[in-house]
């Protein structure tokens, strides 16, 4: 069994990380074609790829989008492009991911033993190959359909990663290997999400076909770096880390998309109560701790209402905050 693989890498203004990702893909012990989707980078990504000879590799295809469609739009575009060719699986990852050289080979070995799963996934480590920690939440998890907010997924135990393979519900777009047949059945990633929770929503659709197989011998490193996005705020004797106003607009997508997912996929009639509780907590914390209180209250209200209505205007976040 020799499945044909297309690796889809979405990038935006992170050429140094993209280069490390591509290098690891070119050294995979199981062959893969590489499709780089550039979300309209302005840092010279295209020129650097040409200058350093990456575009001369026969198994690498570079596609630059006209506008930045976010990670969700980039994966949608990449999967749509690759679907026109006879690939058996699509391996999705961000530009800050770096799989071990044997990562794909280990996934293929798992497929050869059991090809019934709609998707397969390596274990994720946060950091570099030299310095990292195991990710037990966020990138891999199980779903809790009755407690969907603030997160739809439950973390995995450390013991889960000691097993050779484990069936899971959720795998982020950091190394998930998706069957093309499964993608034909459930469709492409939801481009309207822009960023945040697009992989959760896609895993929920995959769950209608079966479990995802976590293959722990396959490993991928995610060099994610959180922006310096939080600041400590105090209210009398209490204190909380709060999102800085200048980066608050990025949180619109996560809040909107999580509300949308809860409404679409929750299996409890109390989901509306969970949404009200979340909204109440957001308003309370804004009033007690934050600056720009009116703008933040307006921002939170619109984020939740847009999730409830399934309204996806990805230019709205900055307009709400006048940034």
XYZ file of C-alpha atoms in Angstrom:
323
model
C 0.000 0.000 0.000
C 1.543 3.269 -1.125
C -0.913 6.148 -0.619
C -0.210 9.342 -2.513
C 0.143 12.286 -0.134
C -0.145 16.041 -0.538
C 1.139 18.115 2.364
C -0.616 21.478 2.591
C 1.271 24.226 4.432
C -0.407 27.584 5.035
C 1.917 30.522 5.607
C 1.755 34.240 6.266
C 4.788 36.475 6.828
C 6.887 33.841 8.597
C 9.467 32.816 6.043
C 12.069 31.625 8.562
C 9.571 29.196 10.092
C 8.233 28.179 6.683
C 11.746 27.318 5.553
C 12.232 25.000 8.546
C 8.862 23.371 7.858
C 9.646 22.773 4.184
C 13.098 21.401 5.000
C 11.548 18.827 7.322
C 9.044 17.849 4.626
C 11.741 17.452 1.996
C 13.510 15.039 4.345
C 10.474 12.855 5.085
C 11.270 9.150 4.838
C 7.936 8.647 3.065
C 7.527 10.801 -0.070
C 5.009 13.625 -0.202
C 4.148 16.420 -2.563
C 4.192 19.826 -0.895
C 1.653 22.572 -1.556
C 2.511 25.936 0.013
C -0.449 28.294 0.305
C 0.787 31.837 0.857
C -1.839 34.089 2.456
C -0.615 37.164 0.543
C 2.606 37.536 2.550
C 4.399 40.875 2.414
C 7.740 39.750 3.895
C 9.293 38.547 0.637
C 8.265 34.911 1.074
C 7.837 34.314 -2.659
C 11.143 35.945 -3.605
C 12.984 34.009 -0.889
C 11.509 30.681 -1.973
C 12.698 31.357 -5.513
C 16.103 32.685 -4.430
C 16.835 29.697 -2.182
C 15.749 27.188 -4.817
C 12.663 25.743 -3.159
C 10.430 26.349 -6.173
C 12.764 24.211 -8.286
C 11.783 21.043 -6.422
C 9.454 18.981 -8.590
C 7.351 17.932 -5.619
C 6.767 21.487 -4.353
C 4.012 23.768 -5.610
C 3.687 27.388 -4.465
C 0.360 29.226 -4.637
C 0.012 32.830 -3.502
C -3.461 34.105 -2.658
C -4.550 37.617 -3.610
C -5.635 38.460 -0.054
C -5.080 37.095 3.420
C -7.909 34.618 4.022
C -6.620 33.505 7.417
C -5.642 29.964 8.307
C -9.157 28.675 7.626
C -9.281 30.248 4.189
C -5.784 29.063 3.406
C -6.571 25.443 4.241
C -9.828 25.685 2.300
C -7.935 26.951 -0.742
C -5.202 24.338 -0.377
C -7.591 21.413 -0.015
C -9.662 22.663 -2.952
C -6.535 22.878 -5.126
C -5.228 19.451 -4.096
C -8.644 17.840 -4.572
C -8.280 18.288 -8.298
C -5.462 15.724 -8.249
C -5.416 12.026 -7.358
C -4.178 12.219 -3.791
C -5.214 9.612 -1.244
C -4.544 11.790 1.792
C -3.906 15.445 2.612
C -1.510 16.297 5.431
C -2.317 19.711 6.907
C -0.022 21.955 8.935
C 0.851 25.568 9.694
C 4.174 27.099 8.720
C 5.361 26.927 12.344
C 5.069 23.136 12.413
C 8.043 20.826 11.993
C 7.388 17.093 11.731
C 10.091 14.591 12.567
C 11.565 13.038 9.435
C 9.750 9.751 10.115
C 6.419 11.370 11.048
C 4.644 10.653 7.775
C 6.109 7.154 7.503
C 4.715 6.290 10.945
C 1.272 7.549 9.925
C 1.386 5.464 6.748
C 2.360 2.403 8.783
C -0.751 2.925 10.908
C -2.882 3.193 7.776
C -1.429 -0.051 6.439
C -2.613 -1.804 9.621
C -6.059 -0.215 9.647
C -7.243 1.985 6.782
C -10.777 2.466 8.099
C -10.243 5.801 9.879
C -11.194 9.088 8.171
C -8.068 10.767 9.567
C -4.809 10.056 11.393
C -2.726 12.367 13.558
C 0.746 12.533 15.109
C 1.295 13.584 18.709
C 2.058 17.299 19.060
C 4.863 18.866 21.057
C 4.902 22.594 21.762
C 8.306 24.095 21.053
C 11.280 22.972 19.027
C 12.869 19.571 18.591
C 15.463 20.566 21.172
C 13.100 22.083 23.765
C 9.444 21.125 23.922
C 6.517 19.952 26.021
C 3.786 17.462 25.157
C 0.468 19.023 24.128
C -2.415 17.278 25.899
C -5.037 19.950 25.177
C -5.816 22.200 22.250
C -4.270 20.154 19.467
C -5.593 16.707 20.358
C -8.636 15.855 22.424
C -11.988 14.226 23.004
C -15.320 15.992 22.528
C -17.829 16.761 25.247
C -21.075 17.394 23.427
C -22.864 18.429 26.613
C -20.321 20.981 27.834
C -19.329 22.922 24.756
C -18.267 26.265 26.243
C -15.775 27.713 26.728
C -14.216 24.738 24.933
C -15.790 21.833 23.059
C -12.961 19.446 23.840
C -11.640 17.647 26.887
C -7.891 17.223 27.411
C -6.189 13.879 26.998
C -4.391 12.212 29.875
C -0.624 11.845 29.719
C -1.174 8.071 29.778
C -2.930 8.377 26.414
C 0.383 9.216 24.799
C 2.104 6.147 26.215
C 0.018 3.895 23.995
C 1.001 3.155 20.417
C -2.327 4.323 18.984
C -5.476 5.817 20.506
C -8.840 6.770 19.058
C -9.600 10.474 19.591
C -12.259 12.941 18.451
C -10.311 16.088 17.667
C -7.049 16.898 15.920
C -5.950 20.407 15.016
C -4.560 21.388 11.649
C -1.096 20.700 13.011
C -0.292 17.447 11.283
C -3.712 15.885 10.777
C -3.692 13.463 7.815
C -7.136 13.433 6.213
C -8.452 10.832 3.813
C -9.478 12.339 0.485
C -12.522 10.070 0.491
C -13.547 11.506 3.857
C -13.056 15.043 2.570
C -15.298 14.317 -0.391
C -18.037 13.260 2.008
C -17.867 16.128 4.517
C -16.500 18.965 2.401
C -13.608 21.397 2.753
C -12.511 23.335 5.853
C -14.859 26.228 6.598
C -13.161 29.279 5.073
C -15.613 31.664 6.722
C -13.985 31.081 10.133
C -10.814 33.005 9.084
C -8.849 31.868 12.181
C -9.519 29.871 15.361
C -11.559 26.700 15.823
C -11.753 25.849 12.112
C -10.018 22.571 12.932
C -12.433 21.868 15.808
C -15.382 22.370 13.474
C -13.758 20.118 10.878
C -13.094 17.408 13.468
C -16.760 17.549 14.420
C -17.644 16.808 10.809
C -15.059 14.021 10.671
C -16.710 12.549 13.767
C -19.782 11.756 11.650
C -17.564 9.271 9.778
C -15.614 7.819 12.690
C -12.777 8.431 15.131
C -9.370 9.955 14.388
C -6.445 7.639 15.090
C -3.689 9.233 17.174
C -0.342 7.650 16.255
C 2.071 8.432 19.064
C 5.204 7.195 17.303
C 4.610 9.959 14.778
C 5.666 13.332 16.190
C 5.339 16.937 15.122
C 6.666 20.069 16.812
C 4.620 23.251 16.875
C 6.692 26.381 17.423
C 3.711 28.502 18.353
C 4.493 31.748 20.097
C 1.827 33.662 21.907
C 2.042 37.363 21.387
C 2.636 39.504 24.431
C -1.116 39.864 24.419
C -2.004 40.018 28.097
C -1.556 42.545 30.848
C -2.294 42.203 34.548
C -5.261 44.255 35.734
C -6.325 44.806 39.338
C -9.621 45.489 41.054
C -9.144 46.107 44.761
C -7.487 42.910 46.011
C -8.274 40.879 42.899
C -6.203 40.627 39.746
C -6.536 38.992 36.335
C -4.517 38.782 33.150
C -6.520 40.579 30.473
C -6.137 40.945 26.708
C -4.401 44.115 25.597
C -6.696 46.384 23.644
C -4.398 46.607 20.610
C -4.640 42.842 19.968
C -8.219 42.357 21.124
C -9.553 42.280 17.556
C -7.991 38.844 17.042
C -10.230 37.413 19.777
C -13.384 38.191 17.788
C -12.904 35.141 15.584
C -12.388 32.665 18.394
C -15.404 33.886 20.364
C -17.680 34.083 17.334
C -16.618 30.690 16.007
C -16.898 28.927 19.374
C -20.467 30.207 19.791
C -21.325 29.061 16.272
C -19.890 25.595 16.940
C -21.776 25.291 20.228
C -25.076 26.138 18.557
C -24.475 23.803 15.617
C -23.079 20.762 17.412
C -24.071 20.823 21.084
C -26.276 17.976 22.276
C -27.717 19.694 25.330
C -30.721 22.041 25.556
C -28.762 24.022 28.144
C -26.342 25.410 25.564
C -28.223 28.724 25.656
C -27.648 28.931 29.386
C -23.940 28.281 28.843
C -23.828 31.128 26.327
C -25.586 33.498 28.747
C -23.170 32.533 31.524
C -20.193 33.119 29.252
C -21.551 36.503 28.170
C -22.217 37.473 31.784
C -18.679 36.569 32.792
C -17.224 38.537 29.880
C -19.253 41.633 30.797
C -18.390 41.376 34.497
C -14.671 41.115 33.847
C -14.733 43.971 31.348
C -16.497 46.249 33.832
C -14.192 45.314 36.695
C -10.797 45.128 35.030
C -10.546 46.549 31.530
C -9.916 49.830 29.793
C -12.078 50.945 26.852
C -15.058 49.382 28.599
C -17.762 50.494 26.153
C -15.830 49.333 23.098
C -15.035 46.014 24.735
C -18.667 45.437 25.762
C -19.803 46.230 22.231
C -17.104 43.952 20.841
C -18.102 40.997 23.038
C -21.791 41.472 22.271
C -21.272 41.536 18.512
C -18.899 38.556 18.637
C -21.501 36.427 20.384
C -24.432 37.658 18.297
C -22.526 36.989 15.071
C -21.799 33.454 16.276
C -25.464 32.906 17.086
C -26.547 34.196 13.679
C -23.756 32.522 11.715
C -22.689 35.924 10.424
C -19.145 35.773 9.056
C -17.870 39.256 8.198
C -14.141 38.925 8.751
C -13.525 42.649 8.330
C -15.807 43.497 11.250
C -13.445 42.882 14.167
C -11.246 45.913 13.533
C -14.218 48.098 12.687
C -15.828 47.326 16.037
C -12.759 48.598 17.880
C -11.949 51.438 15.470
C -8.477 50.047 14.810
